[in-house]
mmCIF file of N, CA and C in Angstrom:
data_model
loop_
_atom_site.group_PDB
_atom_site.id
_atom_site.type_symbol
_atom_site.label_atom_id
_atom_site.label_comp_id
_atom_site.label_asym_id
_atom_site.label_seq_id
_atom_site.Cartn_x
_atom_site.Cartn_y
_atom_site.Cartn_z
ATOM 1 N N MET A 1 -25.073 -15.841 33.729
ATOM 2 C CA MET A 1 -24.490 -17.138 33.480
ATOM 3 C C MET A 1 -24.940 -17.649 32.112
ATOM 4 N N GLU A 2 -24.003 -18.154 31.334
ATOM 5 C CA GLU A 2 -24.332 -18.626 29.995
ATOM 6 C C GLU A 2 -24.890 -20.041 30.044
ATOM 7 N N LYS A 3 -25.763 -20.319 29.103
ATOM 8 C CA LYS A 3 -26.363 -21.651 29.033
ATOM 9 C C LYS A 3 -25.362 -22.648 28.452
ATOM 10 N N LEU A 4 -25.550 -23.902 28.775
ATOM 11 C CA LEU A 4 -24.721 -24.954 28.206
ATOM 12 C C LEU A 4 -25.103 -25.159 26.756
ATOM 13 N N LEU A 5 -24.148 -25.613 25.953
ATOM 14 C CA LEU A 5 -24.416 -25.843 24.541
ATOM 15 C C LEU A 5 -25.324 -27.051 24.357
ATOM 16 N N THR A 6 -26.229 -26.965 23.399
ATOM 17 C CA THR A 6 -27.077 -28.098 23.056
ATOM 18 C C THR A 6 -26.260 -29.085 22.237
ATOM 19 N N ALA A 7 -26.800 -30.276 22.025
ATOM 20 C CA ALA A 7 -26.116 -31.281 21.204
ATOM 21 C C ALA A 7 -25.901 -30.760 19.782
ATOM 22 N N LYS A 8 -26.897 -30.054 19.257
ATOM 23 C CA LYS A 8 -26.789 -29.492 17.910
ATOM 24 C C LYS A 8 -25.672 -28.444 17.848
ATOM 25 N N GLU A 9 -25.601 -27.603 18.864
ATOM 26 C CA GLU A 9 -24.547 -26.583 18.918
ATOM 27 C C GLU A 9 -23.170 -27.222 19.064
ATOM 28 N N ARG A 10 -23.062 -28.256 19.882
ATOM 29 C CA ARG A 10 -21.775 -28.964 20.042
ATOM 30 C C ARG A 10 -21.353 -29.610 18.731
ATOM 31 N N ALA A 11 -22.302 -30.186 18.001
ATOM 32 C CA ALA A 11 -21.994 -30.812 16.712
ATOM 33 C C ALA A 11 -21.521 -29.766 15.701
ATOM 34 N N TRP A 12 -22.200 -28.617 15.694
ATOM 35 C CA TRP A 12 -21.799 -27.549 14.785
ATOM 36 C C TRP A 12 -20.391 -27.077 15.112
ATOM 37 N N ARG A 13 -20.121 -26.901 16.387
ATOM 38 C CA ARG A 13 -18.808 -26.432 16.825
ATOM 39 C C ARG A 13 -17.712 -27.438 16.463
ATOM 40 N N ALA A 14 -18.026 -28.708 16.527
ATOM 41 C CA ALA A 14 -17.048 -29.746 16.193
ATOM 42 C C ALA A 14 -16.621 -29.656 14.728
ATOM 43 N N LYS A 15 -17.513 -29.152 13.880
ATOM 44 C CA LYS A 15 -17.193 -28.991 12.457
ATOM 45 C C LYS A 15 -16.376 -27.727 12.196
ATOM 46 N N HIS A 16 -16.214 -26.898 13.195
ATOM 47 C CA HIS A 16 -15.473 -25.640 13.079
ATOM 48 C C HIS A 16 -14.373 -25.632 14.148
ATOM 49 N N PRO A 17 -13.271 -26.334 13.887
ATOM 50 C CA PRO A 17 -12.224 -26.483 14.913
ATOM 51 C C PRO A 17 -11.347 -25.249 15.108
ATOM 52 N N ASP A 18 -11.622 -24.195 14.382
ATOM 53 C CA ASP A 18 -10.759 -23.018 14.442
ATOM 54 C C ASP A 18 -11.243 -21.973 15.447
ATOM 55 N N TRP A 19 -11.763 -22.432 16.598
ATOM 56 C CA TRP A 19 -12.256 -21.510 17.621
ATOM 57 C C TRP A 19 -11.107 -20.752 18.254
ATOM 58 N N ILE A 20 -11.284 -19.456 18.420
ATOM 59 C CA ILE A 20 -10.288 -18.581 19.026
ATOM 60 C C ILE A 20 -10.628 -18.363 20.500
ATOM 61 N N SER A 21 -11.925 -18.293 20.785
ATOM 62 C CA SER A 21 -12.407 -18.020 22.145
ATOM 63 C C SER A 21 -13.743 -18.731 22.325
ATOM 64 N N ASP A 22 -14.399 -18.455 23.424
ATOM 65 C CA ASP A 22 -15.703 -19.072 23.680
ATOM 66 C C ASP A 22 -16.747 -18.716 22.636
ATOM 67 N N HIS A 23 -16.624 -17.548 22.007
ATOM 68 C CA HIS A 23 -17.675 -17.072 21.111
ATOM 69 C C HIS A 23 -17.247 -16.770 19.688
ATOM 70 N N PHE A 24 -15.980 -16.890 19.369
ATOM 71 C CA PHE A 24 -15.493 -16.506 18.036
ATOM 72 C C PHE A 24 -14.579 -17.568 17.443
ATOM 73 N N TYR A 25 -14.712 -17.774 16.138
ATOM 74 C CA TYR A 25 -13.814 -18.689 15.435
ATOM 75 C C TYR A 25 -13.267 -18.002 14.183
ATOM 76 N N MET A 26 -12.117 -18.464 13.721
ATOM 77 C CA MET A 26 -11.396 -17.808 12.633
ATOM 78 C C MET A 26 -12.235 -17.700 11.360
ATOM 79 N N GLY A 27 -13.059 -18.684 11.076
ATOM 80 C CA GLY A 27 -13.875 -18.669 9.864
ATOM 81 C C GLY A 27 -14.781 -17.453 9.755
ATOM 82 N N GLU A 28 -15.202 -16.894 10.888
ATOM 83 C CA GLU A 28 -16.049 -15.695 10.872
ATOM 84 C C GLU A 28 -15.304 -14.495 10.290
ATOM 85 N N PHE A 29 -14.017 -14.462 10.488
ATOM 86 C CA PHE A 29 -13.201 -13.344 10.015
ATOM 87 C C PHE A 29 -12.812 -13.518 8.551
ATOM 88 N N GLU A 30 -12.847 -14.751 8.088
ATOM 89 C CA GLU A 30 -12.454 -15.092 6.726
ATOM 90 C C GLU A 30 -13.613 -14.974 5.741
ATOM 91 N N TYR A 31 -14.808 -15.315 6.185
ATOM 92 C CA TYR A 31 -15.945 -15.380 5.270
ATOM 93 C C TYR A 31 -16.343 -14.000 4.761
ATOM 94 N N SER A 32 -16.620 -13.946 3.467
ATOM 95 C CA SER A 32 -17.156 -12.743 2.833
ATOM 96 C C SER A 32 -17.957 -13.179 1.622
ATOM 97 N N ALA A 33 -19.222 -12.778 1.549
ATOM 98 C CA ALA A 33 -20.049 -13.103 0.380
ATOM 99 C C ALA A 33 -19.449 -12.493 -0.881
ATOM 100 N N VAL A 34 -18.866 -11.312 -0.768
ATOM 101 C CA VAL A 34 -18.240 -10.661 -1.921
ATOM 102 C C VAL A 34 -17.036 -11.478 -2.391
ATOM 103 N N ALA A 35 -16.250 -11.984 -1.466
ATOM 104 C CA ALA A 35 -15.094 -12.820 -1.828
ATOM 105 C C ALA A 35 -15.553 -14.094 -2.519
ATOM 106 N N VAL A 36 -16.580 -14.725 -1.978
ATOM 107 C CA VAL A 36 -17.109 -15.952 -2.580
ATOM 108 C C VAL A 36 -17.619 -15.674 -3.986
ATOM 109 N N ALA A 37 -18.402 -14.618 -4.144
ATOM 110 C CA ALA A 37 -18.978 -14.281 -5.446
ATOM 111 C C ALA A 37 -17.911 -13.969 -6.497
ATOM 112 N N ASN A 38 -16.743 -13.521 -6.034
ATOM 113 C CA ASN A 38 -15.678 -13.151 -6.955
ATOM 114 C C ASN A 38 -14.538 -14.166 -6.991
ATOM 115 N N GLY A 39 -14.738 -15.321 -6.355
ATOM 116 C CA GLY A 39 -13.745 -16.385 -6.392
ATOM 117 C C GLY A 39 -12.434 -16.042 -5.702
ATOM 118 N N LEU A 40 -12.491 -15.212 -4.662
ATOM 119 C CA LEU A 40 -11.282 -14.802 -3.955
ATOM 120 C C LEU A 40 -10.995 -15.701 -2.762
ATOM 121 N N ASP A 41 -9.723 -15.993 -2.555
ATOM 122 C CA ASP A 41 -9.288 -16.701 -1.352
ATOM 123 C C ASP A 41 -9.035 -15.644 -0.291
ATOM 124 N N ASN A 42 -9.886 -15.571 0.694
ATOM 125 C CA ASN A 42 -9.780 -14.542 1.723
ATOM 126 C C ASN A 42 -9.240 -15.105 3.033
ATOM 127 N N LYS A 43 -8.454 -16.165 2.961
ATOM 128 C CA LYS A 43 -7.872 -16.752 4.170
ATOM 129 C C LYS A 43 -6.823 -15.799 4.730
ATOM 130 N N PRO A 44 -6.932 -15.451 6.004
ATOM 131 C CA PRO A 44 -5.968 -14.528 6.599
ATOM 132 C C PRO A 44 -4.545 -15.103 6.594
ATOM 133 N N VAL A 45 -3.593 -14.259 6.250
ATOM 134 C CA VAL A 45 -2.184 -14.653 6.290
ATOM 135 C C VAL A 45 -1.786 -14.802 7.757
ATOM 136 N N PRO A 46 -0.674 -15.507 8.061
ATOM 137 C CA PRO A 46 -0.298 -15.750 9.464
ATOM 138 C C PRO A 46 -0.239 -14.500 10.341
ATOM 139 N N GLY A 47 0.321 -13.404 9.837
ATOM 140 C CA GLY A 47 0.368 -12.174 10.639
ATOM 141 C C GLY A 47 -1.008 -11.647 10.964
ATOM 142 N N ALA A 48 -1.925 -11.744 10.016
ATOM 143 C CA ALA A 48 -3.302 -11.303 10.236
ATOM 144 C C ALA A 48 -4.010 -12.240 11.215
ATOM 145 N N GLN A 49 -3.722 -13.531 11.149
ATOM 146 C CA GLN A 49 -4.318 -14.469 12.107
ATOM 147 C C GLN A 49 -3.893 -14.126 13.529
ATOM 148 N N LYS A 50 -2.627 -13.747 13.691
ATOM 149 C CA LYS A 50 -2.139 -13.348 15.014
ATOM 150 C C LYS A 50 -2.880 -12.095 15.501
ATOM 151 N N ALA A 51 -3.065 -11.124 14.610
ATOM 152 C CA ALA A 51 -3.776 -9.891 14.966
ATOM 153 C C ALA A 51 -5.243 -10.173 15.301
ATOM 154 N N ILE A 52 -5.871 -11.087 14.561
ATOM 155 C CA ILE A 52 -7.268 -11.458 14.826
ATOM 156 C C ILE A 52 -7.387 -12.086 16.209
ATOM 157 N N ARG A 53 -6.479 -12.987 16.530
ATOM 158 C CA ARG A 53 -6.502 -13.615 17.863
ATOM 159 C C ARG A 53 -6.360 -12.555 18.968
ATOM 160 N N HIS A 54 -5.485 -11.592 18.739
ATOM 161 C CA HIS A 54 -5.276 -10.489 19.691
ATOM 162 C C HIS A 54 -6.555 -9.655 19.827
ATOM 163 N N LEU A 55 -7.186 -9.341 18.709
ATOM 164 C CA LEU A 55 -8.429 -8.568 18.682
ATOM 165 C C LEU A 55 -9.533 -9.295 19.447
ATOM 166 N N VAL A 56 -9.647 -10.592 19.210
ATOM 167 C CA VAL A 56 -10.685 -11.376 19.888
ATOM 168 C C VAL A 56 -10.423 -11.445 21.389
ATOM 169 N N LYS A 57 -9.210 -11.815 21.753
ATOM 170 C CA LYS A 57 -8.881 -12.013 23.171
ATOM 171 C C LYS A 57 -9.005 -10.727 23.983
ATOM 172 N N ASN A 58 -8.567 -9.623 23.419
ATOM 173 C CA ASN A 58 -8.463 -8.393 24.190
ATOM 174 C C ASN A 58 -9.595 -7.388 23.995
ATOM 175 N N LEU A 59 -10.427 -7.590 22.967
ATOM 176 C CA LEU A 59 -11.513 -6.640 22.737
ATOM 177 C C LEU A 59 -12.866 -7.315 22.524
ATOM 178 N N LEU A 60 -12.964 -8.182 21.528
ATOM 179 C CA LEU A 60 -14.277 -8.749 21.190
ATOM 180 C C LEU A 60 -14.834 -9.663 22.271
ATOM 181 N N GLU A 61 -14.025 -10.579 22.776
ATOM 182 C CA GLU A 61 -14.525 -11.494 23.809
ATOM 183 C C GLU A 61 -14.892 -10.737 25.086
ATOM 184 N N PRO A 62 -14.059 -9.795 25.556
ATOM 185 C CA PRO A 62 -14.493 -9.011 26.725
ATOM 186 C C PRO A 62 -15.779 -8.218 26.472
ATOM 187 N N LEU A 63 -15.933 -7.645 25.275
ATOM 188 C CA LEU A 63 -17.172 -6.929 24.946
ATOM 189 C C LEU A 63 -18.365 -7.867 24.961
ATOM 190 N N ARG A 64 -18.182 -9.041 24.385
ATOM 191 C CA ARG A 64 -19.263 -10.035 24.325
ATOM 192 C C ARG A 64 -19.685 -10.463 25.723
ATOM 193 N N LYS A 65 -18.702 -10.731 26.568
ATOM 194 C CA LYS A 65 -19.009 -11.197 27.923
ATOM 195 C C LYS A 65 -19.632 -10.096 28.773
ATOM 196 N N LYS A 66 -19.136 -8.886 28.662
ATOM 197 C CA LYS A 66 -19.678 -7.782 29.464
ATOM 198 C C LYS A 66 -21.075 -7.372 29.013
ATOM 199 N N SER A 67 -21.322 -7.432 27.708
ATOM 200 C CA SER A 67 -22.616 -6.973 27.181
ATOM 201 C C SER A 67 -23.674 -8.059 27.203
ATOM 202 N N GLY A 68 -23.243 -9.316 27.070
ATOM 203 C CA GLY A 68 -24.207 -10.399 26.940
ATOM 204 C C GLY A 68 -24.837 -10.441 25.560
ATOM 205 N N LEU A 69 -24.400 -9.551 24.680
ATOM 206 C CA LEU A 69 -24.939 -9.479 23.326
ATOM 207 C C LEU A 69 -24.165 -10.400 22.394
ATOM 208 N N SER A 70 -24.850 -10.982 21.438
ATOM 209 C CA SER A 70 -24.161 -11.718 20.389
ATOM 210 C C SER A 70 -23.581 -10.685 19.434
ATOM 211 N N LEU A 71 -22.341 -10.858 19.056
ATOM 212 C CA LEU A 71 -21.697 -9.940 18.129
ATOM 213 C C LEU A 71 -21.551 -10.644 16.791
ATOM 214 N N TYR A 72 -22.324 -10.211 15.810
ATOM 215 C CA TYR A 72 -22.306 -10.823 14.493
ATOM 216 C C TYR A 72 -21.343 -10.063 13.595
ATOM 217 N N ILE A 73 -20.346 -10.764 13.103
ATOM 218 C CA ILE A 73 -19.323 -10.146 12.272
ATOM 219 C C ILE A 73 -19.826 -10.017 10.843
ATOM 220 N N SER A 74 -19.863 -8.790 10.357
ATOM 221 C CA SER A 74 -20.270 -8.568 8.970
ATOM 222 C C SER A 74 -19.066 -8.403 8.057
ATOM 223 N N SER A 75 -17.930 -8.009 8.608
ATOM 224 C CA SER A 75 -16.697 -7.889 7.830
ATOM 225 C C SER A 75 -15.515 -8.020 8.771
ATOM 226 N N GLY A 76 -14.668 -8.995 8.486
ATOM 227 C CA GLY A 76 -13.466 -9.196 9.293
ATOM 228 C C GLY A 76 -12.236 -8.925 8.450
ATOM 229 N N TYR A 77 -11.418 -9.957 8.296
ATOM 230 C CA TYR A 77 -10.205 -9.826 7.484
ATOM 231 C C TYR A 77 -10.591 -9.587 6.023
ATOM 232 N N ARG A 78 -9.774 -8.778 5.342
ATOM 233 C CA ARG A 78 -9.955 -8.562 3.900
ATOM 234 C C ARG A 78 -8.606 -8.683 3.204
ATOM 235 N N CYS A 79 -8.528 -9.566 2.221
ATOM 236 C CA CYS A 79 -7.342 -9.602 1.379
ATOM 237 C C CYS A 79 -7.359 -8.315 0.544
ATOM 238 N N PRO A 80 -6.241 -7.900 -0.031
ATOM 239 C CA PRO A 80 -6.220 -6.638 -0.785
ATOM 240 C C PRO A 80 -7.269 -6.555 -1.901
ATOM 241 N N GLU A 81 -7.492 -7.658 -2.611
ATOM 242 C CA GLU A 81 -8.485 -7.651 -3.695
ATOM 243 C C GLU A 81 -9.897 -7.421 -3.150
ATOM 244 N N LEU A 82 -10.221 -8.075 -2.054
ATOM 245 C CA LEU A 82 -11.537 -7.897 -1.437
ATOM 246 C C LEU A 82 -11.691 -6.474 -0.922
ATOM 247 N N ASN A 83 -10.665 -5.967 -0.282
ATOM 248 C CA ASN A 83 -10.729 -4.606 0.238
ATOM 249 C C ASN A 83 -11.024 -3.609 -0.882
ATOM 250 N N ALA A 84 -10.390 -3.802 -2.030
ATOM 251 C CA ALA A 84 -10.630 -2.920 -3.179
ATOM 252 C C ALA A 84 -12.065 -3.056 -3.681
ATOM 253 N N LEU A 85 -12.562 -4.299 -3.749
ATOM 254 C CA LEU A 85 -13.926 -4.539 -4.242
ATOM 255 C C LEU A 85 -14.995 -3.893 -3.363
ATOM 256 N N VAL A 86 -14.764 -3.885 -2.054
ATOM 257 C CA VAL A 86 -15.774 -3.324 -1.148
ATOM 258 C C VAL A 86 -15.558 -1.838 -0.894
ATOM 259 N N GLY A 87 -14.557 -1.259 -1.545
ATOM 260 C CA GLY A 87 -14.313 0.173 -1.402
ATOM 261 C C GLY A 87 -13.589 0.557 -0.128
ATOM 262 N N GLY A 88 -12.833 -0.387 0.452
ATOM 263 C CA GLY A 88 -12.071 -0.093 1.663
ATOM 264 C C GLY A 88 -10.910 0.844 1.386
ATOM 265 N N VAL A 89 -10.504 1.592 2.391
ATOM 266 C CA VAL A 89 -9.373 2.505 2.229
ATOM 267 C C VAL A 89 -8.086 1.690 2.098
ATOM 268 N N LEU A 90 -7.085 2.279 1.459
ATOM 269 C CA LEU A 90 -5.833 1.559 1.174
ATOM 270 C C LEU A 90 -5.101 1.089 2.425
ATOM 271 N N ASP A 91 -5.244 1.825 3.529
ATOM 272 C CA ASP A 91 -4.559 1.434 4.761
ATOM 273 C C ASP A 91 -5.535 0.850 5.797
ATOM 274 N N SER A 92 -6.610 0.233 5.324
ATOM 275 C CA SER A 92 -7.624 -0.347 6.210
ATOM 276 C C SER A 92 -7.012 -1.362 7.171
ATOM 277 N N GLN A 93 -7.418 -1.286 8.424
ATOM 278 C CA GLN A 93 -6.958 -2.255 9.414
ATOM 279 C C GLN A 93 -7.567 -3.638 9.178
ATOM 280 N N HIS A 94 -8.568 -3.730 8.330
ATOM 281 C CA HIS A 94 -9.110 -5.034 7.942
ATOM 282 C C HIS A 94 -8.038 -5.848 7.203
ATOM 283 N N LEU A 95 -7.150 -5.169 6.497
ATOM 284 C CA LEU A 95 -6.086 -5.837 5.729
ATOM 285 C C LEU A 95 -5.076 -6.549 6.629
ATOM 286 N N THR A 96 -4.941 -6.078 7.854
ATOM 287 C CA THR A 96 -3.958 -6.649 8.780
ATOM 288 C C THR A 96 -4.594 -7.536 9.849
ATOM 289 N N GLY A 97 -5.923 -7.654 9.821
ATOM 290 C CA GLY A 97 -6.616 -8.450 10.835
ATOM 291 C C GLY A 97 -6.852 -7.693 12.126
ATOM 292 N N GLU A 98 -6.640 -6.395 12.116
ATOM 293 C CA GLU A 98 -6.787 -5.587 13.329
ATOM 294 C C GLU A 98 -8.163 -4.941 13.454
ATOM 295 N N ALA A 99 -9.067 -5.205 12.489
ATOM 296 C CA ALA A 99 -10.381 -4.556 12.522
ATOM 297 C C ALA A 99 -11.492 -5.529 12.169
ATOM 298 N N VAL A 100 -12.675 -5.191 12.663
ATOM 299 C CA VAL A 100 -13.864 -5.994 12.406
ATOM 300 C C VAL A 100 -15.074 -5.064 12.427
ATOM 301 N N ASP A 101 -16.055 -5.393 11.621
ATOM 302 C CA ASP A 101 -17.336 -4.694 11.668
ATOM 303 C C ASP A 101 -18.339 -5.661 12.259
ATOM 304 N N VAL A 102 -19.087 -5.195 13.262
ATOM 305 C CA VAL A 102 -20.081 -6.047 13.912
ATOM 306 C C VAL A 102 -21.457 -5.396 13.835
ATOM 307 N N PHE A 103 -22.462 -6.203 13.605
ATOM 308 C CA PHE A 103 -23.846 -5.744 13.587
ATOM 309 C C PHE A 103 -24.263 -5.414 15.012
ATOM 310 N N THR A 104 -24.858 -4.244 15.203
ATOM 311 C CA THR A 104 -25.268 -3.824 16.546
ATOM 312 C C THR A 104 -26.770 -3.681 16.695
ATOM 313 N N GLY A 105 -27.501 -3.745 15.580
ATOM 314 C CA GLY A 105 -28.933 -3.494 15.637
ATOM 315 C C GLY A 105 -29.254 -2.037 15.945
ATOM 316 N N GLY A 106 -28.247 -1.184 15.843
ATOM 317 C CA GLY A 106 -28.448 0.230 16.122
ATOM 318 C C GLY A 106 -28.176 0.617 17.560
ATOM 319 N N SER A 107 -27.839 -0.337 18.398
ATOM 320 C CA SER A 107 -27.590 -0.058 19.808
ATOM 321 C C SER A 107 -26.189 0.511 20.017
ATOM 322 N N ALA A 108 -26.099 1.501 20.895
ATOM 323 C CA ALA A 108 -24.804 2.092 21.248
ATOM 324 C C ALA A 108 -24.229 1.439 22.499
ATOM 325 N N ARG A 109 -24.807 0.335 22.922
ATOM 326 C CA ARG A 109 -24.367 -0.331 24.169
ATOM 327 C C ARG A 109 -22.888 -0.687 24.139
ATOM 328 N N LEU A 110 -22.362 -1.094 23.005
ATOM 329 C CA LEU A 110 -20.942 -1.460 22.942
ATOM 330 C C LEU A 110 -20.050 -0.260 23.231
ATOM 331 N N LEU A 111 -20.452 0.917 22.777
ATOM 332 C CA LEU A 111 -19.692 2.133 23.093
ATOM 333 C C LEU A 111 -19.688 2.393 24.598
ATOM 334 N N GLU A 112 -20.827 2.203 25.214
ATOM 335 C CA GLU A 112 -20.923 2.403 26.662
ATOM 336 C C GLU A 112 -19.989 1.458 27.402
ATOM 337 N N ILE A 113 -19.951 0.205 26.970
ATOM 338 C CA ILE A 113 -19.100 -0.790 27.628
ATOM 339 C C ILE A 113 -17.624 -0.480 27.410
ATOM 340 N N LEU A 114 -17.266 -0.040 26.203
ATOM 341 C CA LEU A 114 -15.874 0.351 25.945
ATOM 342 C C LEU A 114 -15.416 1.399 26.954
ATOM 343 N N GLU A 115 -16.276 2.360 27.219
ATOM 344 C CA GLU A 115 -15.927 3.430 28.148
ATOM 345 C C GLU A 115 -15.992 2.971 29.602
ATOM 346 N N GLU A 116 -17.039 2.240 29.971
ATOM 347 C CA GLU A 116 -17.203 1.776 31.355
ATOM 348 C C GLU A 116 -16.080 0.839 31.785
ATOM 349 N N GLU A 117 -15.685 -0.047 30.900
ATOM 350 C CA GLU A 117 -14.707 -1.087 31.236
ATOM 351 C C GLU A 117 -13.269 -0.674 30.914
ATOM 352 N N HIS A 118 -13.096 0.498 30.324
ATOM 353 C CA HIS A 118 -11.762 0.999 29.968
ATOM 354 C C HIS A 118 -10.997 -0.004 29.101
ATOM 355 N N LEU A 119 -11.718 -0.632 28.166
ATOM 356 C CA LEU A 119 -11.073 -1.581 27.257
ATOM 357 C C LEU A 119 -10.193 -0.823 26.276
ATOM 358 N N ASN A 120 -9.066 -1.425 25.941
ATOM 359 C CA ASN A 120 -8.167 -0.814 24.983
ATOM 360 C C ASN A 120 -8.698 -1.066 23.568
ATOM 361 N N PHE A 121 -8.670 -0.046 22.733
ATOM 362 C CA PHE A 121 -9.084 -0.163 21.334
ATOM 363 C C PHE A 121 -8.450 0.970 20.559
ATOM 364 N N ASP A 122 -8.376 0.810 19.261
ATOM 365 C CA ASP A 122 -7.838 1.873 18.423
ATOM 366 C C ASP A 122 -8.977 2.771 17.942
ATOM 367 N N GLN A 123 -9.960 2.160 17.273
ATOM 368 C CA GLN A 123 -11.115 2.920 16.796
ATOM 369 C C GLN A 123 -12.411 2.182 17.087
ATOM 370 N N ALA A 124 -13.430 2.959 17.377
ATOM 371 C CA ALA A 124 -14.803 2.467 17.457
ATOM 372 C C ALA A 124 -15.623 3.452 16.634
ATOM 373 N N ILE A 125 -16.050 3.024 15.475
ATOM 374 C CA ILE A 125 -16.845 3.883 14.602
ATOM 375 C C ILE A 125 -18.258 3.312 14.565
ATOM 376 N N PHE A 126 -19.198 4.059 15.102
ATOM 377 C CA PHE A 126 -20.583 3.606 15.205
ATOM 378 C C PHE A 126 -21.384 4.199 14.053
ATOM 379 N N TYR A 127 -21.879 3.343 13.178
ATOM 380 C CA TYR A 127 -22.712 3.735 12.042
ATOM 381 C C TYR A 127 -24.174 3.525 12.439
ATOM 382 N N ARG A 128 -24.792 4.572 12.958
ATOM 383 C CA ARG A 128 -26.157 4.451 13.489
ATOM 384 C C ARG A 128 -27.155 3.957 12.455
ATOM 385 N N ARG A 129 -27.173 4.570 11.287
ATOM 386 C CA ARG A 129 -28.171 4.200 10.269
ATOM 387 C C ARG A 129 -27.935 2.814 9.698
ATOM 388 N N LYS A 130 -26.701 2.442 9.545
ATOM 389 C CA LYS A 130 -26.374 1.119 8.984
ATOM 390 C C LYS A 130 -26.394 0.026 10.057
ATOM 391 N N LYS A 131 -26.484 0.441 11.313
ATOM 392 C CA LYS A 131 -26.617 -0.463 12.457
ATOM 393 C C LYS A 131 -25.426 -1.403 12.636
ATOM 394 N N PHE A 132 -24.218 -0.871 12.413
ATOM 395 C CA PHE A 132 -23.037 -1.668 12.707
ATOM 396 C C PHE A 132 -21.950 -0.781 13.292
ATOM 397 N N MET A 133 -20.942 -1.433 13.850
ATOM 398 C CA MET A 133 -19.831 -0.724 14.440
ATOM 399 C C MET A 133 -18.518 -1.319 13.946
ATOM 400 N N HIS A 134 -17.616 -0.448 13.577
ATOM 401 C CA HIS A 134 -16.257 -0.827 13.210
ATOM 402 C C HIS A 134 -15.437 -0.758 14.499
ATOM 403 N N LEU A 135 -14.752 -1.854 14.817
ATOM 404 C CA LEU A 135 -13.897 -1.899 16.002
ATOM 405 C C LEU A 135 -12.502 -2.311 15.570
ATOM 406 N N SER A 136 -11.493 -1.657 16.127
ATOM 407 C CA SER A 136 -10.126 -2.056 15.799
ATOM 408 C C SER A 136 -9.239 -1.996 17.034
ATOM 409 N N LEU A 137 -8.189 -2.799 16.969
ATOM 410 C CA LEU A 137 -7.200 -2.876 18.039
ATOM 411 C C LEU A 137 -5.863 -3.198 17.396
ATOM 412 N N LYS A 138 -4.907 -2.315 17.583
ATOM 413 C CA LYS A 138 -3.586 -2.536 17.001
ATOM 414 C C LYS A 138 -2.862 -3.660 17.727
ATOM 415 N N LEU A 139 -2.162 -4.458 16.948
ATOM 416 C CA LEU A 139 -1.331 -5.513 17.525
ATOM 417 C C LEU A 139 -0.075 -4.894 18.130
ATOM 418 N N LYS A 140 0.469 -3.894 17.446
ATOM 419 C CA LYS A 140 1.670 -3.191 17.917
ATOM 420 C C LYS A 140 1.421 -1.695 17.841
ATOM 421 N N GLY A 141 2.023 -0.970 18.729
ATOM 422 C CA GLY A 141 1.881 0.481 18.720
ATOM 423 C C GLY A 141 0.769 0.952 19.632
ATOM 424 N N LYS A 142 0.664 2.269 19.746
ATOM 425 C CA LYS A 142 -0.308 2.887 20.646
ATOM 426 C C LYS A 142 -1.695 2.949 19.992
ATOM 427 N N ASN A 143 -2.690 2.527 20.724
ATOM 428 C CA ASN A 143 -4.078 2.614 20.274
ATOM 429 C C ASN A 143 -4.636 3.994 20.618
ATOM 430 N N ARG A 144 -5.401 4.564 19.693
ATOM 431 C CA ARG A 144 -5.890 5.935 19.826
ATOM 432 C C ARG A 144 -7.114 6.091 20.721
ATOM 433 N N ARG A 145 -7.874 5.021 20.929
ATOM 434 C CA ARG A 145 -9.135 5.091 21.690
ATOM 435 C C ARG A 145 -10.070 6.142 21.071
ATOM 436 N N GLN A 146 -10.137 6.135 19.751
ATOM 437 C CA GLN A 146 -10.911 7.108 19.000
ATOM 438 C C GLN A 146 -12.340 6.616 18.796
ATOM 439 N N ILE A 147 -13.297 7.417 19.193
ATOM 440 C CA ILE A 147 -14.718 7.095 18.997
ATOM 441 C C ILE A 147 -15.288 8.091 17.992
ATOM 442 N N ILE A 148 -15.939 7.528 16.962
ATOM 443 C CA ILE A 148 -16.577 8.333 15.925
ATOM 444 C C ILE A 148 -18.018 7.828 15.785
ATOM 445 N N ILE A 149 -18.969 8.730 15.771
ATOM 446 C CA ILE A 149 -20.371 8.368 15.585
ATOM 447 C C ILE A 149 -20.843 9.011 14.279
ATOM 448 N N ILE A 150 -21.320 8.174 13.382
ATOM 449 C CA ILE A 150 -21.762 8.640 12.058
ATOM 450 C C ILE A 150 -23.248 8.380 11.900
#
């Protein structure tokens, strides 16, 4: 059972009205230190916002609730300029809002939950040394359920 929000947490949440679910808000997918440092507007376009909402509702929120772990987003949506700056591939799902990188602390627990709960996903790439996981879910089309451990 989750704890009730403190007054400080409620106040913080009130300043961030773009909540998608109990644990995620749109600003987490938009923020990038690289974008800020380079003066880029990384606000997701409407189609990407729709894909982000789909990703949160159908993958991230269920993972968060099943694991009980906080999922810290290190990279969400990327505008084309940001994607190029960070060395993303040209067809990165980050460009469409269908992918997110989350800090895992090196734990493979999220992979276990993906398999145990039969959650739909396109890719789960676990970067053991870097301690994060790339997760994606297509808005349209068949998801591959591809797991890669690096």
